[in-house]
XYZ file of C-alpha atoms in Angstrom:
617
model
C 0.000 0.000 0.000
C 3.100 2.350 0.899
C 3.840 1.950 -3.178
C 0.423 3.217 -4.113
C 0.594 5.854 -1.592
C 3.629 7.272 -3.061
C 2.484 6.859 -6.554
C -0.746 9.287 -5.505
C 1.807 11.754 -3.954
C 3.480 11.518 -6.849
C 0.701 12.395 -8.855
C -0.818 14.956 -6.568
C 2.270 16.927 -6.916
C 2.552 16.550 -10.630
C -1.273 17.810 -10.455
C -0.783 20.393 -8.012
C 1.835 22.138 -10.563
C -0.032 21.358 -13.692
C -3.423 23.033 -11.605
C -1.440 26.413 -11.722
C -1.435 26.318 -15.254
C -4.422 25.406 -16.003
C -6.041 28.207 -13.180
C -4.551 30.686 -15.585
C -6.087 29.470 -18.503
C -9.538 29.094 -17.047
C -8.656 32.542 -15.762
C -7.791 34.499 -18.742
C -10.800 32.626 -20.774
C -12.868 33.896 -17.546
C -11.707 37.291 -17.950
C -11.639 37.768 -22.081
C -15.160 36.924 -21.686
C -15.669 39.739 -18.977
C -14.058 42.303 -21.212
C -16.379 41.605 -23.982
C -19.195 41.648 -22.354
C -18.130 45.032 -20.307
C -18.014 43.105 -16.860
C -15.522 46.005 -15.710
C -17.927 48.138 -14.394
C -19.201 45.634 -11.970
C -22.513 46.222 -11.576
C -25.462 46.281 -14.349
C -26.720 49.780 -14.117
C -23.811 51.176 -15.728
C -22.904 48.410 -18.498
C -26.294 47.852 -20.840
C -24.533 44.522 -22.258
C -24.830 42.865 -19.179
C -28.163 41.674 -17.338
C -27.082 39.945 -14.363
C -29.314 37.355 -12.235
C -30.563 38.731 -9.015
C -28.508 37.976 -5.651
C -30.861 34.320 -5.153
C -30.656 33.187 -8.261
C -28.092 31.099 -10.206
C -26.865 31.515 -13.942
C -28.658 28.303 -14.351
C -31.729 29.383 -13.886
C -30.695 32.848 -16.100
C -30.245 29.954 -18.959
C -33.602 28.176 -18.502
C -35.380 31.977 -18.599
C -33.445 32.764 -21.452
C -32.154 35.671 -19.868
C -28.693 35.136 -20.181
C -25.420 37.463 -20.563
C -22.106 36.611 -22.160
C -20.507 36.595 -18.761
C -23.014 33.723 -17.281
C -22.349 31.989 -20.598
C -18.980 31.792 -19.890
C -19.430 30.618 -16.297
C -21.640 28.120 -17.649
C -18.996 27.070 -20.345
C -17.042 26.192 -17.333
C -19.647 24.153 -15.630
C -19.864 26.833 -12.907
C -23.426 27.674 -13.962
C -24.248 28.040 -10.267
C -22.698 31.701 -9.124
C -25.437 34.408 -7.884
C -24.761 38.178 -9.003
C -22.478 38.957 -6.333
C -20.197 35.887 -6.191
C -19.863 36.328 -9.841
C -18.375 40.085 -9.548
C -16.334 38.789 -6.646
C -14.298 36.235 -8.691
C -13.901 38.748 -11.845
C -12.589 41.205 -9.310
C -10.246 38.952 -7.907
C -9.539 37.438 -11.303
C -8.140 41.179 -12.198
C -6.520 41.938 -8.997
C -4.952 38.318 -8.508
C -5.014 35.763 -11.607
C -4.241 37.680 -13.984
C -1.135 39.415 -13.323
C 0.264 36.054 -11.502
C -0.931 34.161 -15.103
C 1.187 37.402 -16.886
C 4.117 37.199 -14.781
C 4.547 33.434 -15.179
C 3.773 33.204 -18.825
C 6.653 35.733 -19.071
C 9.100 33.441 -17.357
C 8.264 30.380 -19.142
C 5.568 31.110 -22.057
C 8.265 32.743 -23.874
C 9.318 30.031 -26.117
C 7.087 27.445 -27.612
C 7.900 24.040 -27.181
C 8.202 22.498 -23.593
C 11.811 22.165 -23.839
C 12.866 24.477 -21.703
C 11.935 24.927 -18.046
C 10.513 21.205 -17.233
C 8.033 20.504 -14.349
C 9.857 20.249 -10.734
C 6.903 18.189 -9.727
C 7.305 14.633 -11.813
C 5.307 11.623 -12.539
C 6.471 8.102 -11.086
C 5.064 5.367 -13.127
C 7.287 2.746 -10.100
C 4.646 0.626 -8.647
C 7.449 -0.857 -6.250
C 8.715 0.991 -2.981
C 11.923 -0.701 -2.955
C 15.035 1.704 -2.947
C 16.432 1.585 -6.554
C 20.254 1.341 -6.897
C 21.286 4.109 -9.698
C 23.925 1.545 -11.043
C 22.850 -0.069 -14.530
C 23.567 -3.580 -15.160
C 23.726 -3.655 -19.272
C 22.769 -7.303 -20.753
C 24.193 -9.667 -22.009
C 23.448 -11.194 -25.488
C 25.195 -13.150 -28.234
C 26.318 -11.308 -31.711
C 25.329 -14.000 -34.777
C 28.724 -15.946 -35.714
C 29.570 -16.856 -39.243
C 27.842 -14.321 -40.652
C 28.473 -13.524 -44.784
C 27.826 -10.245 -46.098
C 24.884 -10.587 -48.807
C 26.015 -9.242 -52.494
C 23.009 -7.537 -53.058
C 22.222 -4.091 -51.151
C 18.848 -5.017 -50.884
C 19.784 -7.796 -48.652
C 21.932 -6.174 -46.719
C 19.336 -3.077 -45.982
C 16.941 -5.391 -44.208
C 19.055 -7.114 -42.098
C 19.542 -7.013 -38.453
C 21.544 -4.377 -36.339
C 23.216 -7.479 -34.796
C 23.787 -8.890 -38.349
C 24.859 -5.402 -39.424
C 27.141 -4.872 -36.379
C 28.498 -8.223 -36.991
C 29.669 -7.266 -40.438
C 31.251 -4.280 -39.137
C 33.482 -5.745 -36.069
C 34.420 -8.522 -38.720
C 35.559 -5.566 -41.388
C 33.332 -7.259 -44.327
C 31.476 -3.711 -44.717
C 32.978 -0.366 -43.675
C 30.325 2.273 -41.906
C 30.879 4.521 -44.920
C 29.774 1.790 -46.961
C 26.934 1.381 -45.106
C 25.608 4.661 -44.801
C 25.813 4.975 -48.571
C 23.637 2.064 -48.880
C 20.592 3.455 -46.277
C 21.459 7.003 -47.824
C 20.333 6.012 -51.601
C 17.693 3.723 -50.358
C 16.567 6.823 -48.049
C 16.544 9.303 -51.392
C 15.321 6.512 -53.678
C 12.059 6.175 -51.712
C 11.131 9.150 -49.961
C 9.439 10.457 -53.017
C 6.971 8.127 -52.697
C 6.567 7.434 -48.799
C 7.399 10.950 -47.523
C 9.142 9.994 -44.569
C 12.426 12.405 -44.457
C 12.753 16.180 -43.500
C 16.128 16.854 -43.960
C 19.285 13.929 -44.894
C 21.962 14.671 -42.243
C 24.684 13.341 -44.775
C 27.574 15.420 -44.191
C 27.218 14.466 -40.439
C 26.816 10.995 -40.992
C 29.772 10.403 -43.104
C 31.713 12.139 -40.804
C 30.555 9.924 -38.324
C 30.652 6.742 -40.555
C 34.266 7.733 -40.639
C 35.367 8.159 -37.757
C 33.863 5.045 -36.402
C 36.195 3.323 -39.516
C 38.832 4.785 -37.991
C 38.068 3.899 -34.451
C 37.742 0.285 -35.608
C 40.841 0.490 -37.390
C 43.048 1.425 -34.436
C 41.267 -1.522 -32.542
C 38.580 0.387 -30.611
C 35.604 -1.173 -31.157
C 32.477 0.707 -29.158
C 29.580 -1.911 -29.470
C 26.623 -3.374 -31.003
C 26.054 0.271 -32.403
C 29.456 1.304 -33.775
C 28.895 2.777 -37.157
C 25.316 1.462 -37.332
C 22.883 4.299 -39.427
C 19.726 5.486 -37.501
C 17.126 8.029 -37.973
C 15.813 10.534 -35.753
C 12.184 11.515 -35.401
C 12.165 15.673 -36.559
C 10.730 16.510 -32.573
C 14.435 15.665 -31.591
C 17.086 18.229 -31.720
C 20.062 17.668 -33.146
C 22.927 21.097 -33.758
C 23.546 22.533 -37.172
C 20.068 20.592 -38.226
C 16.735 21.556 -39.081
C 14.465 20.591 -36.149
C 10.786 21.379 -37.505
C 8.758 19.867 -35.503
C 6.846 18.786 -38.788
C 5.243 22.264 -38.730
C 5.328 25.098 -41.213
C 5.886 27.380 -39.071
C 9.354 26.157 -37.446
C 10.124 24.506 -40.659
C 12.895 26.977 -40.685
C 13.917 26.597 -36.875
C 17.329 25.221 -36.228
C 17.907 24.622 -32.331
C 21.485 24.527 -30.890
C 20.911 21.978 -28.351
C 22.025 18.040 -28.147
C 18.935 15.873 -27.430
C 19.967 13.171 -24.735
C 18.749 10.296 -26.613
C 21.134 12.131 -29.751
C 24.040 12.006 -27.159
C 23.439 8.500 -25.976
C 23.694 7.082 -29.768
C 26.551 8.777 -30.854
C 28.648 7.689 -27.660
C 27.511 4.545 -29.211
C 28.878 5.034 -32.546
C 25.801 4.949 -34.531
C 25.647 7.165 -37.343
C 22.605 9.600 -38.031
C 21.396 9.193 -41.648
C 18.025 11.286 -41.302
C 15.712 13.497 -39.021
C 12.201 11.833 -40.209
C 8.815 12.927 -40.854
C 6.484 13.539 -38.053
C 3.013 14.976 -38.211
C 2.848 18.520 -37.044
C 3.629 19.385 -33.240
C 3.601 15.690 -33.197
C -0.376 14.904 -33.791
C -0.734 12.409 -36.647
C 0.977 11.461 -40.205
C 0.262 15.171 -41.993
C 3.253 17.308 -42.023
C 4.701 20.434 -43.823
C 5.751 18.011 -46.427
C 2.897 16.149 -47.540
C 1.403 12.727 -45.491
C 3.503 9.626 -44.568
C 2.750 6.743 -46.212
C 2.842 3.099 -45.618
C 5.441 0.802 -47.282
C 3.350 -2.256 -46.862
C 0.248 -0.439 -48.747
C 1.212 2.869 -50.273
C -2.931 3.852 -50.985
C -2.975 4.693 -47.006
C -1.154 6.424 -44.397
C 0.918 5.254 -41.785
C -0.924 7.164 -38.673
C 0.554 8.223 -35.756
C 2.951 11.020 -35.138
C 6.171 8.909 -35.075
C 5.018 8.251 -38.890
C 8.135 8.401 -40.673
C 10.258 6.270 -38.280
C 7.686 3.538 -38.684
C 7.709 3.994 -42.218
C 11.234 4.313 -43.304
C 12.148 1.508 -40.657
C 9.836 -1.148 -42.606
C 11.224 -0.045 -46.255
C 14.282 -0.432 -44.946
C 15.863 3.308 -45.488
C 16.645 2.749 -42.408
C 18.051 -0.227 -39.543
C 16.084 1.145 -36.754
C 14.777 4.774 -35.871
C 14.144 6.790 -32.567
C 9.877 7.812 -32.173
C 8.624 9.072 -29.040
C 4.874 8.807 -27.918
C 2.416 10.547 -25.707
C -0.696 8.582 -26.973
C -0.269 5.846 -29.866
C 2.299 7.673 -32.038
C 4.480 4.693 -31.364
C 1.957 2.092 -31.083
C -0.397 3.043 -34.135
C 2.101 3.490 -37.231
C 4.347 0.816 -35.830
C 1.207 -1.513 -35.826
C 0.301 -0.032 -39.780
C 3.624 -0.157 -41.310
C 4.747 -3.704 -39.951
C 7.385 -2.970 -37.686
C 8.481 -3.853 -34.081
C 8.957 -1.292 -31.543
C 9.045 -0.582 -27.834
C 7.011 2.007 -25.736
C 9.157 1.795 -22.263
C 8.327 2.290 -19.054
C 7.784 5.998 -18.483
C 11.061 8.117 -17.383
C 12.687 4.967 -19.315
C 14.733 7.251 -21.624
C 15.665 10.675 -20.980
C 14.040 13.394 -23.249
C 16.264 16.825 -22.515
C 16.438 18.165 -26.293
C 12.651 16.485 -27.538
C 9.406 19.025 -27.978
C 7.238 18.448 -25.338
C 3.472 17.414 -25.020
C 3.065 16.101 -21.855
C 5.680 15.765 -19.175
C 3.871 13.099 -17.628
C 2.852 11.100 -20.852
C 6.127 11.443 -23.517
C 8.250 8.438 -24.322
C 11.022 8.089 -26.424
C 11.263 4.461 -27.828
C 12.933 2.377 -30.690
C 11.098 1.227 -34.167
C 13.000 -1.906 -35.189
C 13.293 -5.042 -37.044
C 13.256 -7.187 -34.367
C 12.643 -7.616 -30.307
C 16.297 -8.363 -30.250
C 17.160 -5.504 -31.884
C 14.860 -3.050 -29.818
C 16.878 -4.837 -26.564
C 19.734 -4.158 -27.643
C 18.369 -0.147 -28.424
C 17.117 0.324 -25.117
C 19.805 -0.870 -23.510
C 21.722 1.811 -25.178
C 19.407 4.769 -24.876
C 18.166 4.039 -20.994
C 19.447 5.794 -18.016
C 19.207 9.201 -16.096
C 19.043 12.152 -18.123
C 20.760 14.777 -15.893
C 18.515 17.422 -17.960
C 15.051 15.631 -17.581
C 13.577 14.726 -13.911
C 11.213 12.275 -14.986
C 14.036 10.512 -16.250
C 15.376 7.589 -14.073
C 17.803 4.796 -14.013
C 15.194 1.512 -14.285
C 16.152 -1.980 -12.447
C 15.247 -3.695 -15.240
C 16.721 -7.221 -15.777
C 18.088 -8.754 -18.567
C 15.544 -9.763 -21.139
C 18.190 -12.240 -22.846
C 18.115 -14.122 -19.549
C 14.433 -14.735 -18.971
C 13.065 -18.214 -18.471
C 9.884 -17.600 -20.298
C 8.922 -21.271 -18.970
C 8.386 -19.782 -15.596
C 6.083 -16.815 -16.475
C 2.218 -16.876 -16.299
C 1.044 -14.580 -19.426
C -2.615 -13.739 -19.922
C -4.238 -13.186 -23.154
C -7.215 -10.554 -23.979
C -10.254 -11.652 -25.846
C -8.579 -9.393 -28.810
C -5.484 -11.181 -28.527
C -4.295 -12.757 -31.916
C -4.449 -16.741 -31.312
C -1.502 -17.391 -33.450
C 0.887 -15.776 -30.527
C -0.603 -17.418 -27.685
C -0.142 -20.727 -29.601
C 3.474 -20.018 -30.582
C 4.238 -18.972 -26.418
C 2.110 -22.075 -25.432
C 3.992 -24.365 -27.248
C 7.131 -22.829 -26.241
C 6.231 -23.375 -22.155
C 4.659 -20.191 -21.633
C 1.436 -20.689 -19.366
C -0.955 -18.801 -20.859
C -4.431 -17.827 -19.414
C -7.548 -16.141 -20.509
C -7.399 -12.674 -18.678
C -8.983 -9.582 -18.365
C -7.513 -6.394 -17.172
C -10.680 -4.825 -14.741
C -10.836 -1.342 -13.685
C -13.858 0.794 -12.510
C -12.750 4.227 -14.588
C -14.848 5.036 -16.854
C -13.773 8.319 -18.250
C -9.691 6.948 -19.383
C -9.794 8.508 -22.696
C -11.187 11.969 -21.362
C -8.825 11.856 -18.438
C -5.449 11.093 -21.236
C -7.148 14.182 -23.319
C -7.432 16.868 -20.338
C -4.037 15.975 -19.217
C -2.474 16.031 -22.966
C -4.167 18.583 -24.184
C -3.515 20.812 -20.994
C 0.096 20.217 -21.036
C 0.267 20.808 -24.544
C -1.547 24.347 -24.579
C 0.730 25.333 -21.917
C 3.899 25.065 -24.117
C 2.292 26.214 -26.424
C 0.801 28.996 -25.414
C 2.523 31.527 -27.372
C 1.949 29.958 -30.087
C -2.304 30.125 -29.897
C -2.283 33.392 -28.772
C -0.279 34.763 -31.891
C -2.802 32.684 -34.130
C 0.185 30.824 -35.386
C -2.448 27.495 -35.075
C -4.196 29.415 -37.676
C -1.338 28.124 -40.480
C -1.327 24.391 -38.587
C -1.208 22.075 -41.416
C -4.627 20.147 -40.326
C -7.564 22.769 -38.828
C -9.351 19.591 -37.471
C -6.335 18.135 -35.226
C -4.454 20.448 -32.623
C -6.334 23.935 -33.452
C -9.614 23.007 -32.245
C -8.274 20.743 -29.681
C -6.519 23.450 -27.687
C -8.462 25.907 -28.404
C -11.015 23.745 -26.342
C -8.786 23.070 -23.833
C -8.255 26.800 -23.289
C -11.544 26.374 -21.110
C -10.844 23.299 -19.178
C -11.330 24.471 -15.441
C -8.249 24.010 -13.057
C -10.565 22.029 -11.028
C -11.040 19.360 -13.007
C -8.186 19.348 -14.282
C -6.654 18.106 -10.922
C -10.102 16.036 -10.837
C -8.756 14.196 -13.932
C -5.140 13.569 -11.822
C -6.972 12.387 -8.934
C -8.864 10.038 -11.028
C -6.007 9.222 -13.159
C -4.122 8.233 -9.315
C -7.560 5.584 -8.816
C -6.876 4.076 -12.402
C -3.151 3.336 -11.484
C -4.062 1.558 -8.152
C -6.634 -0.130 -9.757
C -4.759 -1.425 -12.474
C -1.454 -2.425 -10.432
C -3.845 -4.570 -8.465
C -5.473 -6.204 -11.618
C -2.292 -7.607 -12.890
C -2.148 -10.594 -11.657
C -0.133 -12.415 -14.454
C 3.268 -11.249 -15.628
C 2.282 -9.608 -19.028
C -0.524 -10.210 -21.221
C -1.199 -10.005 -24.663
C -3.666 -7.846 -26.850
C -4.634 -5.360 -29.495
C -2.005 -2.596 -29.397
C -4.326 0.034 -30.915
C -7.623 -0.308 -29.418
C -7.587 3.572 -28.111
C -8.814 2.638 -24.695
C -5.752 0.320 -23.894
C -3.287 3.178 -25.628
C -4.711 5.928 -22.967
C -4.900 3.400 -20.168
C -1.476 2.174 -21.190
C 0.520 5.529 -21.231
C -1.786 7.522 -18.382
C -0.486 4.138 -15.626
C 3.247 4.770 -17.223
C 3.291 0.738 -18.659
C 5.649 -0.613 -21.635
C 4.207 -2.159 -24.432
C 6.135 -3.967 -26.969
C 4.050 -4.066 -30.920
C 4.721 -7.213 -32.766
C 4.229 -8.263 -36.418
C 2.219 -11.196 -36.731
C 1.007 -11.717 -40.136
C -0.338 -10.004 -43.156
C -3.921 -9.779 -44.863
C -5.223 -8.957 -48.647
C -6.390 -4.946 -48.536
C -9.901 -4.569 -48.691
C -11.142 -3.721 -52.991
C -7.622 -4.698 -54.571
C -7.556 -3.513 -58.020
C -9.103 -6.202 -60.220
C -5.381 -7.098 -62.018
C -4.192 -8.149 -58.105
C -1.857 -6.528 -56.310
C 0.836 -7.044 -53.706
C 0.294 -4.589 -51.160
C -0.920 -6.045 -48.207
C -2.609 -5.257 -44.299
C -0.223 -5.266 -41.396
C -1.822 -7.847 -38.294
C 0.088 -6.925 -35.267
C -0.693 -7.520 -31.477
C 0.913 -5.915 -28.467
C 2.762 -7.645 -25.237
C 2.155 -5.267 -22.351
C 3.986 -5.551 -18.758
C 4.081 -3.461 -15.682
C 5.808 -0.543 -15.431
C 9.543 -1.478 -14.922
C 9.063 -4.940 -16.575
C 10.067 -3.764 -19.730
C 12.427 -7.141 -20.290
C 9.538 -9.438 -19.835
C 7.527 -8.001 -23.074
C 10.680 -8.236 -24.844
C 11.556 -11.754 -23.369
C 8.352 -12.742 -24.709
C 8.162 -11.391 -28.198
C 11.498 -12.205 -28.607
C 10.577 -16.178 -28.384
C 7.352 -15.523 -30.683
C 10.046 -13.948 -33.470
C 12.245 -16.939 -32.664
C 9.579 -18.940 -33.822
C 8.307 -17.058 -36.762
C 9.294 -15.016 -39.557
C 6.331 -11.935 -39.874
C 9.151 -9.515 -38.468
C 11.496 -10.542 -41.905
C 9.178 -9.877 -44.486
C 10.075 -6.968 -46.512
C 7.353 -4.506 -48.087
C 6.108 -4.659 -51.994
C 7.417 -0.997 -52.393
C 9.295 -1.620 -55.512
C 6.342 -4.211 -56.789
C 3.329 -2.788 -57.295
C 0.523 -4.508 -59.342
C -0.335 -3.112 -63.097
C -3.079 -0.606 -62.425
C -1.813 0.604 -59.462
C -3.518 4.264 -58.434
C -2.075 6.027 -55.000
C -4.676 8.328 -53.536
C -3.826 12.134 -52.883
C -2.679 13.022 -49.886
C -5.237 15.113 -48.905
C -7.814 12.659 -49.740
C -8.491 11.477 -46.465
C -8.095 12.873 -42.546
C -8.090 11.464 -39.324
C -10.228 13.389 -36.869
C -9.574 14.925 -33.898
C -9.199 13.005 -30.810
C -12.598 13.305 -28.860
C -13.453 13.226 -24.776
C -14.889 9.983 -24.956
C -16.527 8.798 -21.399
């Protein structure tokens, strides 16, 4: 019970910082609406626009007479309906005298710049559901690099293979990193006409660094499974003397002189950045300054999700693996569409200093990969405290390479796909039918107030300029902030509160080790990220698209299905899809980008559009 206790404080504190914000943006919605209704003269006799209730009655019952002013409006677009006359010019005086210049003075000091990356919460978010004292010492693990490995002749080969299988060819000097990068380079130009997936090619940088990790090896210094490896970089993550757009128009331009952590962590490594890829705008979807991300595996749709062009250029292999970051399915959802594996850690997992913020209680930076073994050996790289990020932490996580799956009780969903829980059965996996009970009904509208809140408050500057008037999709961000600029500070912290009962609720429903399930149903992706737990998305076959062209046609449908732990079990997911990929092959199939059936047609990208993300209860 002490770990649930301390994962309410923890929350409470993260609320009781987030409540300030949001008290100034119920505030200065509170007051706009007094200044257009000429509220300043606080009384009706001297302002004809306004026709306030008498002293015993409410604005409610204003509304039912029809007698209404814009002031009560507004009280009532806050659900706060209830205020006689005189309490109502009470809080607009105070509102002047108090909120507002607190709301003016603060927005100076950290409104300034849009963003979130500067000037992150004190008060954190501790997805831990143990009390046990962490030691900050990180144990790395332990796996095997493939032996006799022969580099393939043809490029094409070589692009989809492995990082292991790529690092192997490396450390045994059959491929030089400057080889290599030329190879994902061309493949990275060749397709991105047709998938949309890159913002800018960082190719001076990466031969530079394909070089020097040549010459590193060459002297006998050899740094790891990652030396001279090519990666790309989600566009939200800064890296100096590079665009970092944010995959909006209007920072399309904006180059940031900062080192992301994550950035840091891989070139210590000796990977070698290739690309900063396409994400949708301010990180909300596949629709970007550039056009719409598309999906390798059927290039009539869209690959969905905001970490869109790592998905994307990871499956057409452009690219061995790629760094996306998620705050509610933009790892999860275009993984899932474009085939690929990848890991959404354990909140605080890896560090984020250098990333544009959403939510510093939701974000998570995770790998898109070929493999489970391959986002292992990722994480293992990128994990750890980020000096410049307090949610940050180093995790006790144990070595996924050296879990006896035999020993592990896993539960499966009623949308779990069958052909995994046979593959884990047969491999001494117990598996049970399970269900995941919680009493919550209002998880997607609590992971939209706390988003969306978070969001609007870095960027603030940016609404109030009318900057989201040139957003790239009207539909997505624009009219969800712009409704969040009335959420009341009350229930925001409401939300938290209820958010706290979800995570004790849920910690004491898992009663098996992990369990399997759809990875985009929308009410397990805002359950998932709101309680802080990993899930790992797994290829596990492929399906004919729905009205193929009557000549045939080769694209195909993605089936995936996600392996979800607790929070700090991150190695048991990857244990566990690990022995499904041992077992199968879905995760080595390669796209049908270059083999298209005769009568082909590719839809415009502005054809179709996802909606906004609704308060559903």
């Amino acid at each position: 019970m002490m770990a649930i206790h301390l994962a309410s404080v923890a929350l409470r504190l993260s609320s009781f910082l987030r409540l300030t914000t949001a008290i100034l943006i119920a505030s200065t919605c509170y007051s706009y609406l007094c200044f257009c209704s000429g509220a300043h003269a606080y009384s009706s006799a001297t302002s004809p626009l306004l026709s306030f209730p008498s002293k015993d009655r409410s604005m409610a019952d204003c509304a039912s007479d029809g007698d209404e002013s814009s002031l009560a409006r507004g009280f009532r677009m806050l659900d706060a309906g209830f205020f006689s006359e005189s309490k109502m010019l009470e809080i607009e005086k105070g509102a002047e005298e108090f909120n507002i210049p607190v709301m003016t003075a603060n927005r100076n000091i950290v409104a300034s710049v849009d963003g979130g990356m500067e000037n992150p919460s004190c008060l954190v978010f501790d997805a831990s559901w143990s009390r046990e004292h962490v030691s900050s010492s990180v144990t790395r693990f332990r796996f095997s690099n493939p032996l006799g490995l022969q580099r393939p002749w043809k490029d094409e080969d070589i692009a989809f293979m492995s990082v292991l299988e790529l690092g192997e060819l490396i450390k045994t000097k059959q491929i030089t990193s400057q080889e290599l990068t030329g190879v994902f380079l061309k493949r990275l130009k060749r397709y991105n006409d047709i998938l949309r997936a890159v913002v800018s090619y960082t190719e001076e940088l990466a031969l530079a660094q394909a070089k020097e990790a040549d010459e590193l090896l060459a002297k006998g210094t050899y740094l790891g499974p990652l030396h001279g490896i090519p990666y790309g970089l989600k566009d939200i993550i800064s890296v100096p003397g590079y665009k970092t757009t944010w995959g909006s128009g209007t920072y399309k331009d904006q180059v940031l002189n900062t080192e992301a952590w994550v950035y840091i962590k891989l070139k210590a490594a000796g990977a070698v950045l290739v690309a900063k890829l396409a994400t949708g705008s301010l990180a909300y979807d596949d629709i970007w300054f550039g056009g719409r991300t598309r999906n390798p595996w059927n290039i009539e749709e869209f690959s969905t999700g905001s970490s869109a062009g790592p998905a994307a250029s990871t499956s057409a292999g452009m690219v061995p693996f790629a760094i996306g970051s998620e705050t509610a399915g933009s790892i999860t959802y275009p993984a899932a569409r474009c085939g690929v594996t990848a890991l959404r850690p354990t909140f605080g997992t890896v560090g984020r200093s250098g990333v544009m913020s959403i939510s510093e209680s939701l974000d998570k930076l995770g790998p898109f990969c070929r493999s489970a073994v391959d986002c292992a050996v990722i994480l293992d790289i990128i994990r750890g405290r980020d000096p410049h990020d307090p949610s940050s932490k180093d995790m006790p996580f144990e070595d996924p390479f050296a879990v006896d799956i035999t020993k592990l009780t896993v539960g499966y969903l009623d949308d779990a796909e069958s052909d995994v829980v046979d593959v884990l059965s047969s491999r001494g996996v117990k598996m049970v039918p399970f269900k995941l009970p919680y009493t919550v009904q209002s998880v997607q509208g609590i992971l939209n107030f706390t988003m969306d809140v978070d969001m609007l408050a870095h960027f603030d500057k940016w609404q109030r300029t009318g900057k989201d008037d040139d957003y790239e999709a009207q539909e997505q961000w624009p009219t969800e902030l712009r409704r969040t600029r009335v959420i009341p500070a009350v229930d925001y912290l409401q939300a938290q509160r209820a958010r706290g009962v979800l995570i004790r609720e849920v910690r004491e429903s898992f009663t098996v080790d992990a369990f399997i399930g759809n990875a985009t149903d929308w009410e397990k992706v805002c359950m998932g990220n709101l309680v802080g737990m990993p899930v790992i998305v797994v290829p596990t076959g492929y399906a004919n698209v729905s009205d193929p062209p009557p000549s045939g046609t080769k694209r195909r449908q993605t089936i995936t299905t996600g392996i979800y732990a607790p929070p700090q079990k991150d190695h048991l997911a990857l244990a566990l899809a690990m022995a499904y990929q041992a077992a199968t092959n879905h995760h080595k199939q390669r796209p049908p980008i270059d083999d298209l059936g005769p009568n082909e047609q590719i839809m415009a990208a502005d054809s179709m559009r996802y909606p906004p993300r609704l308060l559903h209860l």
